[in-house]
XYZ file of C-alpha atoms in Angstrom:
176
model
C 13.324 -158.710 206.050
C 10.296 -156.506 205.410
C 11.691 -155.567 201.995
C 12.019 -159.241 201.016
C 8.462 -159.894 202.131
C 7.152 -156.960 200.076
C 9.115 -158.052 196.996
C 7.845 -161.625 197.403
C 4.262 -160.400 197.814
C 4.516 -158.262 194.679
C 5.928 -161.176 192.661
C 3.203 -163.560 193.862
C 0.504 -160.998 193.093
C 1.938 -160.353 189.624
C 2.127 -164.054 188.805
C -1.443 -164.575 190.029
C -2.627 -161.685 187.866
C -0.993 -163.276 184.829
C -2.510 -166.680 185.666
C -5.941 -165.098 186.100
C -5.609 -163.273 182.776
C -5.879 -166.474 180.739
C -8.993 -167.111 178.668
C -11.413 -169.767 179.885
C -11.377 -171.410 176.461
C -9.284 -171.141 173.315
C -10.695 -172.566 170.091
C -7.917 -173.263 167.579
C -8.515 -173.856 163.869
C -6.140 -174.233 160.964
C -6.549 -172.286 157.746
C -8.675 -173.649 154.920
C -7.535 -175.088 151.617
C -5.366 -172.683 149.629
C -5.397 -171.639 145.984
C -2.008 -169.945 146.325
C 0.094 -167.926 148.806
C -2.515 -165.179 148.978
C -5.973 -166.721 148.923
C -8.126 -169.727 149.695
C -9.435 -171.874 146.870
C -13.181 -172.398 146.318
C -13.202 -175.346 148.733
C -11.455 -173.248 151.385
C -13.998 -170.454 150.929
C -16.850 -172.968 151.216
C -15.264 -174.330 154.402
C -15.066 -170.808 155.865
C -18.770 -170.268 155.212
C -19.679 -173.724 156.543
C -17.685 -173.172 159.751
C -19.552 -169.922 160.345
C -22.959 -171.447 159.580
C -22.428 -174.611 161.607
C -20.015 -173.906 164.479
C -18.519 -170.442 164.868
C -20.993 -167.846 163.627
C -23.799 -166.131 165.502
C -26.805 -168.485 165.421
C -24.702 -171.421 164.161
C -26.571 -174.734 163.858
C -24.161 -176.601 166.196
C -22.606 -173.602 167.898
C -19.417 -174.038 169.877
C -20.699 -171.265 172.149
C -23.221 -171.841 174.920
C -26.448 -169.883 174.759
C -25.703 -166.284 175.668
C -21.952 -166.801 175.220
C -19.945 -165.338 172.383
C -16.302 -165.187 171.350
C -14.477 -162.258 172.899
C -11.942 -162.005 170.097
C -10.831 -163.705 166.906
C -7.111 -163.923 166.115
C -5.460 -164.705 162.772
C -1.899 -164.731 161.403
C -1.954 -165.054 157.600
C -4.206 -164.055 154.733
C -5.525 -167.637 154.631
C -6.447 -167.617 158.310
C -8.034 -164.183 158.003
C -10.100 -165.381 155.060
C -11.251 -168.487 156.966
C -12.272 -166.451 160.023
C -14.023 -163.640 158.151
C -17.544 -165.119 157.726
C -17.779 -166.046 161.427
C -16.269 -162.739 162.528
C -18.719 -160.772 160.379
C -21.681 -162.613 161.906
C -20.627 -161.401 165.373
C -19.786 -157.857 164.187
C -16.324 -158.260 165.693
C -12.879 -157.317 164.438
C -10.062 -159.765 163.814
C -6.832 -159.226 165.703
C -4.222 -159.964 163.071
C -0.659 -160.932 163.958
C 0.133 -160.497 160.312
C 2.693 -162.316 158.279
C 1.898 -161.515 154.665
C 3.610 -163.552 151.950
C 6.068 -161.790 149.706
C 7.164 -163.244 146.389
C 10.872 -162.709 147.069
C 10.950 -163.845 150.730
C 12.635 -167.204 151.333
C 10.851 -169.944 153.269
C 13.185 -169.798 156.314
C 12.599 -166.066 156.770
C 8.835 -166.584 156.472
C 8.976 -169.395 159.048
C 10.938 -167.249 161.499
C 8.406 -164.435 161.101
C 5.551 -166.880 161.721
C 7.413 -168.165 164.801
C 7.796 -164.656 166.211
C 4.198 -163.613 165.541
C 2.899 -166.883 167.022
C 4.964 -166.267 170.170
C 3.630 -162.710 170.432
C 0.028 -163.821 169.983
C 0.293 -166.616 172.555
C 1.883 -164.266 175.073
C -0.835 -161.662 174.561
C -3.632 -164.198 174.823
C -2.289 -165.738 178.020
C -1.461 -162.472 179.810
C -4.071 -159.971 178.622
C -6.552 -159.236 181.445
C -9.202 -158.298 178.847
C -9.326 -161.991 177.881
C -9.638 -163.367 181.427
C -12.367 -165.985 181.591
C -13.434 -165.391 177.974
C -13.526 -167.560 174.875
C -11.144 -166.653 172.059
C -10.841 -168.143 168.590
C -7.421 -168.540 166.977
C -7.354 -169.338 163.266
C -3.743 -170.231 162.604
C -1.215 -171.483 160.098
C -1.265 -175.271 160.516
C 2.450 -175.869 161.099
C 2.414 -173.340 163.934
C -0.432 -175.097 165.735
C 1.433 -178.363 166.296
C 4.309 -179.740 164.260
C 7.020 -182.022 165.631
C 9.378 -181.278 162.725
C 9.138 -177.499 163.245
C 9.534 -177.908 167.018
C 12.667 -180.034 166.462
C 14.133 -177.488 164.029
C 13.767 -174.771 166.669
C 14.619 -176.956 169.657
C 14.691 -175.008 172.901
C 12.394 -172.321 171.503
C 8.609 -172.703 171.732
C 7.275 -171.893 168.255
C 3.956 -173.757 168.067
C 0.712 -173.156 169.917
C 1.043 -176.683 171.319
C 4.235 -175.651 173.130
C 3.433 -171.989 173.801
C 0.033 -172.735 175.340
C 1.416 -175.885 177.021
C -1.151 -178.076 175.277
C 1.407 -180.884 175.096
C 1.129 -181.477 178.858
C -2.644 -182.041 178.780
C -3.833 -185.654 178.798
C -4.924 -186.861 175.376
C -3.280 -184.013 173.443
C -0.706 -185.264 170.921
């Protein structure tokens, strides 16, 4: 009986620790406009600079961060998302945590998608269970289909592959 109680107490404590490890706020952005598989086009680069100047960078005109608050970490997954995040990240003197999936000329689309699925799952798990992120704000700049995409979710039915499913955003009121 005592052993069951101890096991139950350990499990409850562990699950509470995981629940308490979640960030207070997650800001999710999709990558900017692309020139090709490896880089943003001029418009995408302008968008990256505008996002930093207006919303995400230190001293931004309409900052998404309250006075005295700052992003704990920035996360990215592809070269496009890294490029979009870079101006904001540089303004905070922070690193980017990259769950990298780099395009390769000879890699087929299905293999690339599966790699993006796996890295998205790993990132979401880390963000939701890492005690270093507890109560903090994190910024995720992500590949758009892996943020929310009904077609991708249907293709991998039974496996959460988008941030909408992995972070359980689909159960929040008003979230499509």
